[in-house]
Amino acid sequence: METVATPCPRFSGLRRSSPSFHNAPFHINSHLRLSSSRKPSRAVVAMAGSGKFFVGGNWKCNGTKDSITKLVSDLNSAKLESDVDVVVSPPFVYLDMVSSSLTDRIEVSAQNSWIGKGGAFTGEISVEQLKDISCKWVILGHSERRHVIGEDDQFIGKKAAYALNEGLGVIACIGELLEEREAGKTFDVCFQQLKAFADVVPSWDNIVIAYEPVWAIGTGKVATPQQAQEVHLAVRDWLKKNVSEEVASKTRIIYGGSVNGSNCGELAKQEDIDGFLVGGASLKGPEFATIVNSVTSKKVAA
Ligand SMILES: O=C[C@H](O)COP(=O)(O)O
């Protein structure tokens, strides 16, 4: 397969490989690795995306007033590298408490939002309410919302469009199930989920894409750096072909799935991994700080 060296617009003078993923002969081997006749590019630049490293902590449905007070205190006293955007996403009931007790250094995100203006929608939380408590982000399309709650691409797309139009940043999650990976459908699934966002979002300025292979979430089975890089590069290539070169270059593509203080450094070195969305390990302040500070591995790799 032909591999073309193309300039990465925001890193003038630096070049990276950009193959055509749509025609790539990918297949799955027994280690869940996607293979192609083209090897993933080695890190030529520190970060293919031109944005800041981004680390989100998704606390999911965990915590009590006591444990969250302790976590916030640990985060407030943690030494965090300055060139990282850090966001934490507490359960709704603690969002306001966290937002008002957390240092300004860290922003807060909701774990979901309603598709439109609030009203008679029992159990839902509106974007307007999130903005009212200074929440800046929302996680949408998380696999637990897709596969446990049953949200589909169109519903998620509507939520993303509404949230972005109202000024929230969106952490847009995509990722394949184990059986989809084993069936060789990883790229098809990720691209379809991406397209559902791309079809409706007003702009990509406030979107961070989180690639989270479902088989790696909460399982302790992290994707290898090469597995993650392969999909991140494919996602960037899809953006380049289907949205624009500029969006492909500047959109942060972060990885989620059993990231912890031990594996974050190697993952962070990958060219197209621009940060992390962390579940379990984000519930421990010092470990989350280690993950945030893995940006230093990326700098060393450069
Ligand atoms: O949103 C975070 C992801 O679902 C990853 O969760 P995890 O780090 O517990 O595997």
PDB file of N, CA and C and ligand atoms in Angstrom, residues 56-60 139 142-144 173 212 216-220 256-260 277-282, ligand 1:
ATOM      1  N   GLY A  56      -8.812  13.548  31.125  1.00  0.00           N
ATOM      2  CA  GLY A  56     -10.098  13.606  31.810  1.00  0.00           C
ATOM      3  C   GLY A  56     -10.220  12.454  32.794  1.00  0.00           C
ATOM      4  N   GLY A  57     -10.838  12.725  33.912  1.00  0.00           N
ATOM      5  CA  GLY A  57     -11.125  11.675  34.893  1.00  0.00           C
ATOM      6  C   GLY A  57     -12.624  11.465  34.941  1.00  0.00           C
ATOM      7  N   ASN A  58     -13.052  10.280  34.521  1.00  0.00           N
ATOM      8  CA  ASN A  58     -14.482   9.973  34.523  1.00  0.00           C
ATOM      9  C   ASN A  58     -14.783   9.140  35.769  1.00  0.00           C
ATOM     10  N   TRP A  59     -15.416   9.794  36.729  1.00  0.00           N
ATOM     11  CA  TRP A  59     -15.653   9.116  38.010  1.00  0.00           C
ATOM     12  C   TRP A  59     -16.844   8.166  37.927  1.00  0.00           C
ATOM     13  N   LYS A  60     -17.555   8.211  36.835  1.00  0.00           N
ATOM     14  CA  LYS A  60     -18.716   7.328  36.616  1.00  0.00           C
ATOM     15  C   LYS A  60     -19.670   7.404  37.817  1.00  0.00           C
ATOM     16  N   ILE A 139     -19.342  14.522  28.706  1.00  0.00           N
ATOM     17  CA  ILE A 139     -18.929  13.288  28.031  1.00  0.00           C
ATOM     18  C   ILE A 139     -20.157  12.736  27.308  1.00  0.00           C
ATOM     19  N   HIS A 142     -20.339   7.701  25.584  1.00  0.00           N
ATOM     20  CA  HIS A 142     -19.550   6.715  26.325  1.00  0.00           C
ATOM     21  C   HIS A 142     -20.153   5.323  26.108  1.00  0.00           C
ATOM     22  N   SER A 143     -19.303   4.317  26.074  1.00  0.00           N
ATOM     23  CA  SER A 143     -19.794   2.963  25.758  1.00  0.00           C
ATOM     24  C   SER A 143     -20.815   2.468  26.779  1.00  0.00           C
ATOM     25  N   GLU A 144     -20.699   2.965  28.023  1.00  0.00           N
ATOM     26  CA  GLU A 144     -21.698   2.519  29.004  1.00  0.00           C
ATOM     27  C   GLU A 144     -23.062   3.123  28.690  1.00  0.00           C
ATOM     28  N   CYS A 173     -17.068  10.087  22.716  1.00  0.00           N
ATOM     29  CA  CYS A 173     -16.461   8.755  22.840  1.00  0.00           C
ATOM     30  C   CYS A 173     -16.863   7.837  21.686  1.00  0.00           C
ATOM     31  N   GLU A 212     -12.129   4.684  23.016  1.00  0.00           N
ATOM     32  CA  GLU A 212     -12.177   3.759  24.150  1.00  0.00           C
ATOM     33  C   GLU A 212     -12.645   2.392  23.670  1.00  0.00           C
ATOM     34  N   ALA A 216     -11.448  -2.883  26.653  1.00  0.00           N
ATOM     35  CA  ALA A 216     -10.385  -2.415  27.559  1.00  0.00           C
ATOM     36  C   ALA A 216     -10.942  -1.604  28.728  1.00  0.00           C
ATOM     37  N   ILE A 217     -12.233  -1.339  28.711  1.00  0.00           N
ATOM     38  CA  ILE A 217     -12.802  -0.473  29.753  1.00  0.00           C
ATOM     39  C   ILE A 217     -13.097  -1.259  31.022  1.00  0.00           C
ATOM     40  N   GLY A 218     -12.434  -0.873  32.086  1.00  0.00           N
ATOM     41  CA  GLY A 218     -12.696  -1.481  33.386  1.00  0.00           C
ATOM     42  C   GLY A 218     -12.279  -2.938  33.466  1.00  0.00           C
ATOM     43  N   THR A 219     -11.534  -3.410  32.499  1.00  0.00           N
ATOM     44  CA  THR A 219     -11.169  -4.829  32.462  1.00  0.00           C
ATOM     45  C   THR A 219      -9.730  -5.061  32.918  1.00  0.00           C
ATOM     46  N   GLY A 220      -8.949  -3.996  32.992  1.00  0.00           N
ATOM     47  CA  GLY A 220      -7.529  -4.152  33.293  1.00  0.00           C
ATOM     48  C   GLY A 220      -6.751  -4.575  32.055  1.00  0.00           C
ATOM     49  N   GLY A 256      -8.877   5.908  26.149  1.00  0.00           N
ATOM     50  CA  GLY A 256      -9.449   5.455  27.417  1.00  0.00           C
ATOM     51  C   GLY A 256      -9.601   3.951  27.430  1.00  0.00           C
ATOM     52  N   GLY A 257      -9.355   3.354  28.577  1.00  0.00           N
ATOM     53  CA  GLY A 257      -9.485   1.896  28.712  1.00  0.00           C
ATOM     54  C   GLY A 257      -8.362   1.356  29.558  1.00  0.00           C
ATOM     55  N   SER A 258      -8.620   1.239  30.878  1.00  0.00           N
ATOM     56  CA  SER A 258      -7.642   0.674  31.825  1.00  0.00           C
ATOM     57  C   SER A 258      -6.317   1.433  31.858  1.00  0.00           C
ATOM     58  N   VAL A 259      -6.386   2.743  31.636  1.00  0.00           N
ATOM     59  CA  VAL A 259      -5.167   3.559  31.790  1.00  0.00           C
ATOM     60  C   VAL A 259      -4.864   3.676  33.280  1.00  0.00           C
ATOM     61  N   ASN A 260      -3.595   3.539  33.625  1.00  0.00           N
ATOM     62  CA  ASN A 260      -3.212   3.711  35.032  1.00  0.00           C
ATOM     63  C   ASN A 260      -1.838   4.374  35.124  1.00  0.00           C
ATOM     64  N   LEU A 277      -8.709   9.474  28.731  1.00  0.00           N
ATOM     65  CA  LEU A 277      -9.935   9.523  29.520  1.00  0.00           C
ATOM     66  C   LEU A 277      -9.843   8.329  30.484  1.00  0.00           C
ATOM     67  N   VAL A 278      -9.771   8.656  31.750  1.00  0.00           N
ATOM     68  CA  VAL A 278      -9.435   7.661  32.772  1.00  0.00           C
ATOM     69  C   VAL A 278     -10.654   7.372  33.640  1.00  0.00           C
ATOM     70  N   GLY A 279     -10.927   6.099  33.851  1.00  0.00           N
ATOM     71  CA  GLY A 279     -12.024   5.720  34.737  1.00  0.00           C
ATOM     72  C   GLY A 279     -11.505   5.418  36.126  1.00  0.00           C
ATOM     73  N   GLY A 280     -11.337   4.131  36.417  1.00  0.00           N
ATOM     74  CA  GLY A 280     -10.975   3.679  37.766  1.00  0.00           C
ATOM     75  C   GLY A 280      -9.809   4.425  38.399  1.00  0.00           C
ATOM     76  N   ALA A 281      -8.751   4.622  37.637  1.00  0.00           N
ATOM     77  CA  ALA A 281      -7.556   5.248  38.215  1.00  0.00           C
ATOM     78  C   ALA A 281      -7.751   6.740  38.505  1.00  0.00           C
ATOM     79  N   SER A 282      -8.834   7.313  37.997  1.00  0.00           N
ATOM     80  CA  SER A 282      -9.060   8.739  38.286  1.00  0.00           C
ATOM     81  C   SER A 282      -9.679   8.929  39.669  1.00  0.00           C
TER      82      SER A 282
HETATM   83  O1  LIG B   1     -14.303   6.875  30.673  1.00  0.00           O
HETATM   84  C1  LIG B   1     -13.392   6.131  31.009  1.00  0.00           C
HETATM   85  C2  LIG B   1     -13.271   4.811  30.466  1.00  0.00           C
HETATM   86  O2  LIG B   1     -14.487   4.155  30.425  1.00  0.00           O
HETATM   87  C3  LIG B   1     -12.147   3.998  31.022  1.00  0.00           C
HETATM   88  O3  LIG B   1     -12.471   3.412  32.246  1.00  0.00           O
HETATM   89  P1  LIG B   1     -11.315   2.579  33.006  1.00  0.00           P
HETATM   90  O4  LIG B   1     -10.127   3.474  33.060  1.00  0.00           O
HETATM   91  O5  LIG B   1     -11.883   2.254  34.333  1.00  0.00           O
HETATM   92  O6  LIG B   1     -11.061   1.375  32.148  1.00  0.00           O
END
